[in-house]
Short mmCIF file of C-alpha atoms and ligand atoms in Angstrom, two decimals:
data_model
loop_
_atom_site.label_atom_id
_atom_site.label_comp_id
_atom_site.label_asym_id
_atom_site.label_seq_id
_atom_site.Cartn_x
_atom_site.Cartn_y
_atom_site.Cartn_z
CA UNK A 1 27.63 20.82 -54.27
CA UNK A 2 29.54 17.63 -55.07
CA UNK A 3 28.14 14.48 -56.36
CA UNK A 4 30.08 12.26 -54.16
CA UNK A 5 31.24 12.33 -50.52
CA UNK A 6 34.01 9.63 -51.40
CA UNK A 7 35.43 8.26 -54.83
CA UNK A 8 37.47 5.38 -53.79
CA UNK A 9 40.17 4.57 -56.81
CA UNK A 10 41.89 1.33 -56.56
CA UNK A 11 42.09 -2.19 -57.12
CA UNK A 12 39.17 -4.50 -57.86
CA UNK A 13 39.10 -7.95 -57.75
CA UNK A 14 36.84 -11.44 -56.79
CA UNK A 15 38.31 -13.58 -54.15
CA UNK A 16 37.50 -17.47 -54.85
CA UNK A 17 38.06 -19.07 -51.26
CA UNK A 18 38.24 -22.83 -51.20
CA UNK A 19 37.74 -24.71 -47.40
CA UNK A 20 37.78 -27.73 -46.34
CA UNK A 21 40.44 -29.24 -48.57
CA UNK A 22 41.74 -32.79 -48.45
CA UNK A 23 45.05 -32.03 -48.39
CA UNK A 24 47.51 -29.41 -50.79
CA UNK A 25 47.45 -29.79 -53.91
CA UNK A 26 49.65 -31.68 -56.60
CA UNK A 27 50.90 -31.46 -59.77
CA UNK A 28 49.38 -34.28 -61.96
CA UNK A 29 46.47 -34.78 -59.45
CA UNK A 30 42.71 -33.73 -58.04
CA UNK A 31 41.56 -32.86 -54.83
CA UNK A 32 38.20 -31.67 -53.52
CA UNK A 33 37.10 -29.00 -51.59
CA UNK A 34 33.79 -29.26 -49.36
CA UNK A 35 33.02 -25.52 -49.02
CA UNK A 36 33.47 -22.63 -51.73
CA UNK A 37 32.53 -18.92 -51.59
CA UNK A 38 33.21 -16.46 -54.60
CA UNK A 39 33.03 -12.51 -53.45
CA UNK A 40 33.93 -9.31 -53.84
CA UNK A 41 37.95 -9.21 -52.98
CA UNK A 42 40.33 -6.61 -52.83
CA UNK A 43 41.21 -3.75 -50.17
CA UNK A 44 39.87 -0.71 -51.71
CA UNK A 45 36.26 -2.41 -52.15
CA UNK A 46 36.27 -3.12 -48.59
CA UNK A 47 37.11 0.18 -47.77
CA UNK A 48 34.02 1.56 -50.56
CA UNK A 49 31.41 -0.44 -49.59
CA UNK A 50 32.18 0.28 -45.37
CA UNK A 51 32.03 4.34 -46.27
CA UNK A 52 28.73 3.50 -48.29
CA UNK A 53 27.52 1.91 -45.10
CA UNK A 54 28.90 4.08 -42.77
CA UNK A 55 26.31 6.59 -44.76
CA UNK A 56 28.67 8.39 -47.10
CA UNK A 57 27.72 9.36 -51.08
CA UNK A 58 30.41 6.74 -53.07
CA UNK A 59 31.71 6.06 -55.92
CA UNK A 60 34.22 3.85 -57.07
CA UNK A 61 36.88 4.41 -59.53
CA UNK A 62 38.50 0.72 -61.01
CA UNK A 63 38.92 -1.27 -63.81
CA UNK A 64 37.45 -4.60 -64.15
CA UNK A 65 37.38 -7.04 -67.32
CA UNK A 66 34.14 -7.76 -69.60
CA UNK A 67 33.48 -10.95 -68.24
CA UNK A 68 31.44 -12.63 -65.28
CA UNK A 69 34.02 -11.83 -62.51
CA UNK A 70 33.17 -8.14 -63.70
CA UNK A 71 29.70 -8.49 -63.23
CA UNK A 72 30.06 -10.01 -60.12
CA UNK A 73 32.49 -7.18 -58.86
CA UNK A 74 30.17 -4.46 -60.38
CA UNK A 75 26.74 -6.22 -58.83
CA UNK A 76 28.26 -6.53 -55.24
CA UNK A 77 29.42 -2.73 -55.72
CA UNK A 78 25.66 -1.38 -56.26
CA UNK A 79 24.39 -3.66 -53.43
CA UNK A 80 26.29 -2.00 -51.13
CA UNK A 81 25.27 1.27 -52.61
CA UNK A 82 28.59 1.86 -54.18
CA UNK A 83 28.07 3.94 -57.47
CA UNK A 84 29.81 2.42 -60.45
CA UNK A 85 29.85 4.72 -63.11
CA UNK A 86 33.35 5.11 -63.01
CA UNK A 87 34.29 1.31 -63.10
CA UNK A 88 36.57 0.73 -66.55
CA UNK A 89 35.20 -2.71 -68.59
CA UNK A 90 39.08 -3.01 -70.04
CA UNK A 91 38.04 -5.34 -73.63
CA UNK A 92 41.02 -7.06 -73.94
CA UNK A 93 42.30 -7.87 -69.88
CA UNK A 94 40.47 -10.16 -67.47
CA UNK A 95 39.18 -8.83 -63.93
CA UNK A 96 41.34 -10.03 -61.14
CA UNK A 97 41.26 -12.89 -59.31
CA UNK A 98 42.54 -14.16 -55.77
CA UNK A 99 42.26 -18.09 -54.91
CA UNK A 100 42.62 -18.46 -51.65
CA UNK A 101 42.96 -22.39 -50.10
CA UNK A 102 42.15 -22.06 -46.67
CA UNK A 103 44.11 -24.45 -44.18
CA UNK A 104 42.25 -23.32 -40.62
CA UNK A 105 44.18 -19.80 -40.03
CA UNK A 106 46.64 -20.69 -42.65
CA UNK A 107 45.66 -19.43 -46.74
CA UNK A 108 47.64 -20.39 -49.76
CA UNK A 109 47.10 -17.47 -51.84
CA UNK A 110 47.32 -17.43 -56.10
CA UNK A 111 46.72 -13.82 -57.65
CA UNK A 112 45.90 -13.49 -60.91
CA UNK A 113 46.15 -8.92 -61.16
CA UNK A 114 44.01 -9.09 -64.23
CA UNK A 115 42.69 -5.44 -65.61
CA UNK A 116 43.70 -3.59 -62.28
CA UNK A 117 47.04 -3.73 -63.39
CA UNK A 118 46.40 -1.42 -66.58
CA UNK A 119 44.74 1.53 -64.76
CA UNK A 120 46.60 4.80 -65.91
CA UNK A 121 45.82 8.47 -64.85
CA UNK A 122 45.01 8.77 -68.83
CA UNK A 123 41.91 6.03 -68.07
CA UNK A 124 39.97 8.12 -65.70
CA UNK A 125 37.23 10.49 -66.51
CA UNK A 126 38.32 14.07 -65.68
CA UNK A 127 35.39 14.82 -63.58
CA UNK A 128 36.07 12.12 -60.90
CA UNK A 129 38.46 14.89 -59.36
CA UNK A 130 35.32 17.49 -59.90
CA UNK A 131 32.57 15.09 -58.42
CA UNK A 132 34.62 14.10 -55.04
CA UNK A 133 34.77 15.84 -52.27
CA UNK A 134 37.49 13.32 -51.07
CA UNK A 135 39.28 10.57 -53.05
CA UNK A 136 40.73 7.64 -51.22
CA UNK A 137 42.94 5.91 -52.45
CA UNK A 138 44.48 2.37 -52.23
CA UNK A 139 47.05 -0.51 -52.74
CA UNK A 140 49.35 1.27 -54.95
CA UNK A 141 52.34 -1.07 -55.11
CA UNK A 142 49.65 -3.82 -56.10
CA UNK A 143 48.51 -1.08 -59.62
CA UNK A 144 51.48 -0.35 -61.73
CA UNK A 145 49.59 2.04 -63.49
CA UNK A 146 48.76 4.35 -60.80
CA UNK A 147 52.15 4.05 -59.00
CA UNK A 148 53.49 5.59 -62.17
CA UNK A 149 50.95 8.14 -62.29
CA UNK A 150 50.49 8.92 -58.55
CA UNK A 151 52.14 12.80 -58.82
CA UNK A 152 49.23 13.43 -61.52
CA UNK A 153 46.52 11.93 -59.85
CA UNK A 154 47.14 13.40 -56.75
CA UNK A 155 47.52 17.11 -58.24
CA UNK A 156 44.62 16.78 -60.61
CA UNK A 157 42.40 15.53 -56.89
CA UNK A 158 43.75 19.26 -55.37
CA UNK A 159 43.09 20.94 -58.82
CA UNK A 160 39.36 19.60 -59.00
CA UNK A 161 38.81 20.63 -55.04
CA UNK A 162 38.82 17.28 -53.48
CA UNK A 163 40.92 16.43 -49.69
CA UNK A 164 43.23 13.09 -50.69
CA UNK A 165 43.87 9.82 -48.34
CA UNK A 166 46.06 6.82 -49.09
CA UNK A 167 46.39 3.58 -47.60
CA UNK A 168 49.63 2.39 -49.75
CA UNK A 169 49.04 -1.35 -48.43
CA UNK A 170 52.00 -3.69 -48.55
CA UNK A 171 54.38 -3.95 -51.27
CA UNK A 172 54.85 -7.27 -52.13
CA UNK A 173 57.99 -6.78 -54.49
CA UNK A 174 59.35 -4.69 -51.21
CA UNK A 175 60.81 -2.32 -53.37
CA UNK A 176 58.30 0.50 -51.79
CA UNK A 177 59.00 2.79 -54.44
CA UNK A 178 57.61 5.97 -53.38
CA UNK A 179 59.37 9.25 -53.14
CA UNK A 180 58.05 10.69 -49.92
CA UNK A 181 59.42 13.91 -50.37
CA UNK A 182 57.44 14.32 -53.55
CA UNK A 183 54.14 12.37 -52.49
CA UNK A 184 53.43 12.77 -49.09
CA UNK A 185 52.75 16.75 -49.34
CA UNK A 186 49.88 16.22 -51.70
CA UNK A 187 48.30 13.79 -49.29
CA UNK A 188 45.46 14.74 -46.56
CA UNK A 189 45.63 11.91 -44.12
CA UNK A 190 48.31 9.17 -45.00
CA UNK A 191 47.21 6.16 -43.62
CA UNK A 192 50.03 2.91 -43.35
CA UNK A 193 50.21 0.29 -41.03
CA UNK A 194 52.91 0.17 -39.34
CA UNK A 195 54.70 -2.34 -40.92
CA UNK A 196 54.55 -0.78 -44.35
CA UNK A 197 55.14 2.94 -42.13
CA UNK A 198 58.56 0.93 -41.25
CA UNK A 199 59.45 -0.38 -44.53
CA UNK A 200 58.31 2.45 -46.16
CA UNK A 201 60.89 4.73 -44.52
CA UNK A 202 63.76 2.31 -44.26
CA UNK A 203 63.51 2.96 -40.71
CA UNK A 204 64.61 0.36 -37.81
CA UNK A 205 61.63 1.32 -35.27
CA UNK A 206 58.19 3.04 -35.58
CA UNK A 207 58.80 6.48 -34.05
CA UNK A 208 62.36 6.48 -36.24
CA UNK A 209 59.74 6.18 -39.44
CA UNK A 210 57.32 8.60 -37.61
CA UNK A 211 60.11 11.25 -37.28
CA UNK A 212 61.22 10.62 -40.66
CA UNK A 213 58.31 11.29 -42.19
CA UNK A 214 56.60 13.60 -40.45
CA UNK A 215 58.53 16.85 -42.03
CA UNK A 216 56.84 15.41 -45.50
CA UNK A 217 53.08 15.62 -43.81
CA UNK A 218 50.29 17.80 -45.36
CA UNK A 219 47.58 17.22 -42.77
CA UNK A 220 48.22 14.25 -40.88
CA UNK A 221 49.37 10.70 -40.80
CA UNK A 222 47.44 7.82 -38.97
CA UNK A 223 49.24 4.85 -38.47
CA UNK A 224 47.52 1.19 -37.66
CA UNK A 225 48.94 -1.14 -34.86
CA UNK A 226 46.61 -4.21 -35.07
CA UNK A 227 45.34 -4.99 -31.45
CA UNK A 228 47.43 -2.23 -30.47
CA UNK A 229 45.51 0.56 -31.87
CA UNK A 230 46.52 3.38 -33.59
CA UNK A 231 49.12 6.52 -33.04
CA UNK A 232 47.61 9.87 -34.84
CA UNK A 233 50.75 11.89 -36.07
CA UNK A 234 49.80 15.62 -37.31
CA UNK A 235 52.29 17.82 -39.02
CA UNK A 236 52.68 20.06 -36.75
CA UNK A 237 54.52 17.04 -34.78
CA UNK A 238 51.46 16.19 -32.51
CA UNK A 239 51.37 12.57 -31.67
CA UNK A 240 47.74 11.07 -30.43
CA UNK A 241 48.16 7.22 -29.28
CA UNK A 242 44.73 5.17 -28.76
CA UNK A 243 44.83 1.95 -27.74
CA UNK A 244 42.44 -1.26 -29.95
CA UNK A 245 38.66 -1.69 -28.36
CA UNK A 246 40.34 -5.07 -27.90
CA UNK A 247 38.20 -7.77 -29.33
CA UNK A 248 39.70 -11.18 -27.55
CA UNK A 249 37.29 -12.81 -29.24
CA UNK A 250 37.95 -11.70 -32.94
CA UNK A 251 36.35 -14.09 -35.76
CA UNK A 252 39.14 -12.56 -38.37
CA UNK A 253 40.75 -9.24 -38.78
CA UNK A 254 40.54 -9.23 -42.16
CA UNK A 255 39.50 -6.38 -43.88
CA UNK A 256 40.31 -4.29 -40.11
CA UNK A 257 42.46 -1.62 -41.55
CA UNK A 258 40.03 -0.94 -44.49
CA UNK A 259 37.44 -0.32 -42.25
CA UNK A 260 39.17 1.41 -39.80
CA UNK A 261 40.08 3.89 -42.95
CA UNK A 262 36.09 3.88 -43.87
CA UNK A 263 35.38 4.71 -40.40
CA UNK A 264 37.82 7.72 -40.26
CA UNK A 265 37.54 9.22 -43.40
CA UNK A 266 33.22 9.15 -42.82
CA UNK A 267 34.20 11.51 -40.14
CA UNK A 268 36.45 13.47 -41.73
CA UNK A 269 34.42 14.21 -44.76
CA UNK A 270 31.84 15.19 -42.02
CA UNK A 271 33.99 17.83 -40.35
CA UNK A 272 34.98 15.76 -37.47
CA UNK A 273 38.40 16.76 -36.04
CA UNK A 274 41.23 14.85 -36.43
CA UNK A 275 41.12 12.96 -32.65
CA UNK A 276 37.32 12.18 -33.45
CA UNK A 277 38.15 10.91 -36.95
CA UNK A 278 40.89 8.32 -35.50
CA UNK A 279 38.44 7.58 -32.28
CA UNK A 280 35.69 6.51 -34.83
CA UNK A 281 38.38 4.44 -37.26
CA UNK A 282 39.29 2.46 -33.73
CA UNK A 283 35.32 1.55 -33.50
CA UNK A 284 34.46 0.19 -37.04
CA UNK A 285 38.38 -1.50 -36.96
CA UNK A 286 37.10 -3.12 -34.05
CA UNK A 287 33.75 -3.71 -35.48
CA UNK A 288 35.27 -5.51 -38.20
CA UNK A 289 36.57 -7.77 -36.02
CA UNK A 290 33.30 -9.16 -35.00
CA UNK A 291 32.52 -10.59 -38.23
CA UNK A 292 33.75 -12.97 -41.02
CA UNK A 293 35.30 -11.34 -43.66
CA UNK A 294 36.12 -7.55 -44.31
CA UNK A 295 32.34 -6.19 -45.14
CA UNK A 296 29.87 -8.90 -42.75
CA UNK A 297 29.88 -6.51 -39.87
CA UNK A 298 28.61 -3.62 -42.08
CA UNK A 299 25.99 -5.02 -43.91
CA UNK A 300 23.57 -4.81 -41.63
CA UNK A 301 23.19 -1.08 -40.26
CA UNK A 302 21.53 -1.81 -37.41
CA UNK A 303 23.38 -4.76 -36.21
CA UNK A 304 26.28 -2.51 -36.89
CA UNK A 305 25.13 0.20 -34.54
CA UNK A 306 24.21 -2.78 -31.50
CA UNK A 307 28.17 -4.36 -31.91
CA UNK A 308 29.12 -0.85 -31.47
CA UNK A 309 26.87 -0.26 -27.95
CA UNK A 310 26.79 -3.94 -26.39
CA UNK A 311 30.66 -5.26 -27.18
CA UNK A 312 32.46 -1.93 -27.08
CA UNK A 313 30.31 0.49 -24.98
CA UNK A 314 30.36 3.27 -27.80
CA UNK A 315 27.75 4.84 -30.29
CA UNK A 316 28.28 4.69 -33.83
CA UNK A 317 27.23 7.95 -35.70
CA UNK A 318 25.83 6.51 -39.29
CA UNK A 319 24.43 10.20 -39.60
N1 LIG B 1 41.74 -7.75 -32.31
C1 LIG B 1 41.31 -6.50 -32.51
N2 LIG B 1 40.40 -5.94 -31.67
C2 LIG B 1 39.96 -4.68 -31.85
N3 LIG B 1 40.37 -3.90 -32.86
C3 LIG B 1 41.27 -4.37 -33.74
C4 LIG B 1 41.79 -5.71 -33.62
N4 LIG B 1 42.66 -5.90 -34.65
C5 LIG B 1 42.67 -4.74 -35.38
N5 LIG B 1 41.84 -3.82 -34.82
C6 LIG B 1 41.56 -2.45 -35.29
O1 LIG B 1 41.72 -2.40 -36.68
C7 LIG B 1 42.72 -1.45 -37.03
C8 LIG B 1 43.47 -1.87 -38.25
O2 LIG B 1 44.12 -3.11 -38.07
P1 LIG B 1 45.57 -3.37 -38.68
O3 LIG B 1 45.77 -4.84 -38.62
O4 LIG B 1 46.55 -2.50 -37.99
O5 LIG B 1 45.39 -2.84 -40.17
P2 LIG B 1 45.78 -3.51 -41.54
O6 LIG B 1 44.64 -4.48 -41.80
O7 LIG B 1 45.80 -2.37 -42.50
O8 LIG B 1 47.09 -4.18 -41.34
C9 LIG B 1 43.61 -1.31 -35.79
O9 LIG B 1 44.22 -0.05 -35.77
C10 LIG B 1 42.57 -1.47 -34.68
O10 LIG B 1 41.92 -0.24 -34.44
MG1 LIG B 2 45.97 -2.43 -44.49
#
C-alpha cells in the first residue's frame, strides 16, 4: 500500500499580479497599481492542488527558498491538501517569483526562477519513487536541474513501482532539448500541447509530430488542442479525437491544461481506461474555464461537481 496516489515534482513558484495600472512602466519613474493579488504560481502546483481536489492522496516534490514566498507556497500547498514533506527549503536561493502586469487580456511577465532552478535528481529523498503510485511530472525546460537528470528520475520512478506522466510545458529558450528516443519509453502518458507536440518533434503539422513520435510511446500520448479538445494517441497507433465542452463564455483558460492533466491522471490512478481518463481531462479542462485563475473552479468541491452537471451536462466522479 502506497502513501501517495500522486507525487507531483516540479516547479514552484508565487505569482505577484498587478491590475489596474496607469500606464507601463519607466525607467527613472513610479506608477501605481489599484489592485494586487500574491498566490500560489506555477504549472505543476496547479496541476497538485486540482488532483488533491479531484480526491487523490498528494504530495508534492519542489524546492522553494527559506523565506516568506516559501511559506506562502508551502501554506497554499496544505490548504489544498497537498502534502509537503517533500518540498526542499534551498538556504542559500530565493523561491521563485512571477510579476505579472496585467493590461486587460494582455500580461507583461518578469520571472525571477529562484530555487526551482537548482533541483537535481541527487536532492530528492529516495522514497518519493517508493511512496507514489504515480509521479507527474512538469515544466522541464523551465528546471535545469531535472532536464539534466530526467533519464534517472524517470528510471528510479519504474524502479520504486510508480506509472510516470509528463507535461514538458513550453520551452522558452526553444531549444526543446529532449531526446525522444531515450525519454519517451520511460513515460506512461506523455501529455504536450500541441504546440510544444509540434516543436518538440521538429515537425511541420500535428499528425507529422503524432507519427513521429508515436514509435517512441510506452503507454500513450494525449495531446491538448485548446477549444479544440484533445486527440488520445496510444502506442499501438490508436488515435481517439474529442472535441472541447466548449465554454463560449470562458473567464480565462489559464491553468486549462493543468487541470485537464489533474483530471486524467485522477482517473488513471483509479483504473479508468485510457478513453475515460481523456473524457474526464476534457471536463475539469473545461471546468477550469469557468473560473479565474488555474485552481478557483476546484476549490470548492461541490460547486465543482454543479459546473460539471448544469454548464456541461456531465457528472464529475470526485470518488
Ligand atoms: N474554451 C474552452 N472551453 C472548454 N474547454 C477548454 C477551453 N479551452 C481549453 N479547454 C480544455 O482545456 C484543455 C487544455 O487546454 P490547452 O490550452 O490545450 O492546454 P495548455 O494550457 O497546456 O496549453 C483542452 O484540451 C480542453 O479540453
Ligand atoms: Mg500546458
Amino acid at each position: 500500500m502506497k502513501t501517495f496516489d500522486v507525487i507531483a515534482l516540479g516547479e514552484l513558484n508565487v505569482d505577484l499580479i498587478l491590475n489596474r495600472i496607469a500606464g507601463f512602466p519607466e525607467v527613472g519613474k513610479e506608477i501605481f497599481a489599484r489592485d494586487m493579488i500574491c498566490t500560489l504560481g506555477s504549472s505543476t502546483a496547479i496541476f497538485a492542488a486540482n488532483v488533491s481536489a479531484l480526491g487523490a492522496r498528494t504530495a508534492f516534490a519542489g524546492m522553494i527558498g527559506r523565506d516568506a514566498f516559501g511559506e506562502l507556497v508551502r501554506g497554499s500547498l496544505e490548504a489544498r491538501g497537498v502534502d509537503t514533506r517533500y518540498v526542499i527549503e534551498a538556504a542559500d536561493r530565493a523561491t521563485g517569483v512571477t510579476v505579472v502586469m496585467s493590461y486587460g487580456e494582455d500580461r507583461a511577465n518578469v520571472t525571477y526562477p529562484g530555487a526551482m532552478e537548482a533541483l537535481r535528481f541527487a536532492d530528492l529523498d529516495p522514497e518519493i519513487f517508493l511512496s507514489a503510485r504515480h509521479i507527474h511530472l512538469s515544466s522541464l525546460f523551465m528546471q535545469p536541474g531535472l532536464l539534466a537528470d530526467i533519464v534517472p528520475i524517470l528510471r528510479a520512478a519504474h524502479d520504486g513501482g510508480a506509472t510516470v506522466s509528463l507535461d514538458t510545458q513550453w520551452d522558452p529558450a526553444e531549444e526543446w532539448r529532449i531526446d525522444c528516443r531515450e525519454v519517451l519509453p520511460l513515460i506512461d502518458i506523455f501529455m504536450p500541447n500541441e504546440a510544444e507536440l509540434t516543436a518538440l518533434a521538429h515537425a511541420a503539422s500535428l499528425d507529422e509530430a503524432i507519427g513521429s513520435v508515436r514509435p517512441w510511446l510506452r503507454r500513450a500520448m494525449i495531446v491538448k488542442r485548446g477549444s479544440r479538445g484533445s486527440v488520445l494517441v496510444t502506442a499501438g497507433g490508436e488515435c481517439r479525437e474529442v472535441g472541447a465542452l466548449l465554454n463560449r463564455e470562458a473567464v480565462d483558460t489559464i491553468g486549462a491544461g493543468d487541470s485537464f492533466n489533474a483530471g486524467f491522471i485522477r482517473c488513471f490512478v483509479r483504473g479508468g481506461s485510457l478513453g475515460e481518463c481523456q473524457d474526464a481531462g476534457n471536463l475539469t479542462g473545461a471546468i477550469s474555464t469557468t473560473a479565474a485563475g488555474g485552481t478557483g473552479a476546484f476549490a470548492d468541491r461541490e460547486a465543482a461537481v454543479r459546473t460539471a452537471r448544469e454548464r456541461f451536462g456531465k457528472q464529475l466522479n470526485l470518488d
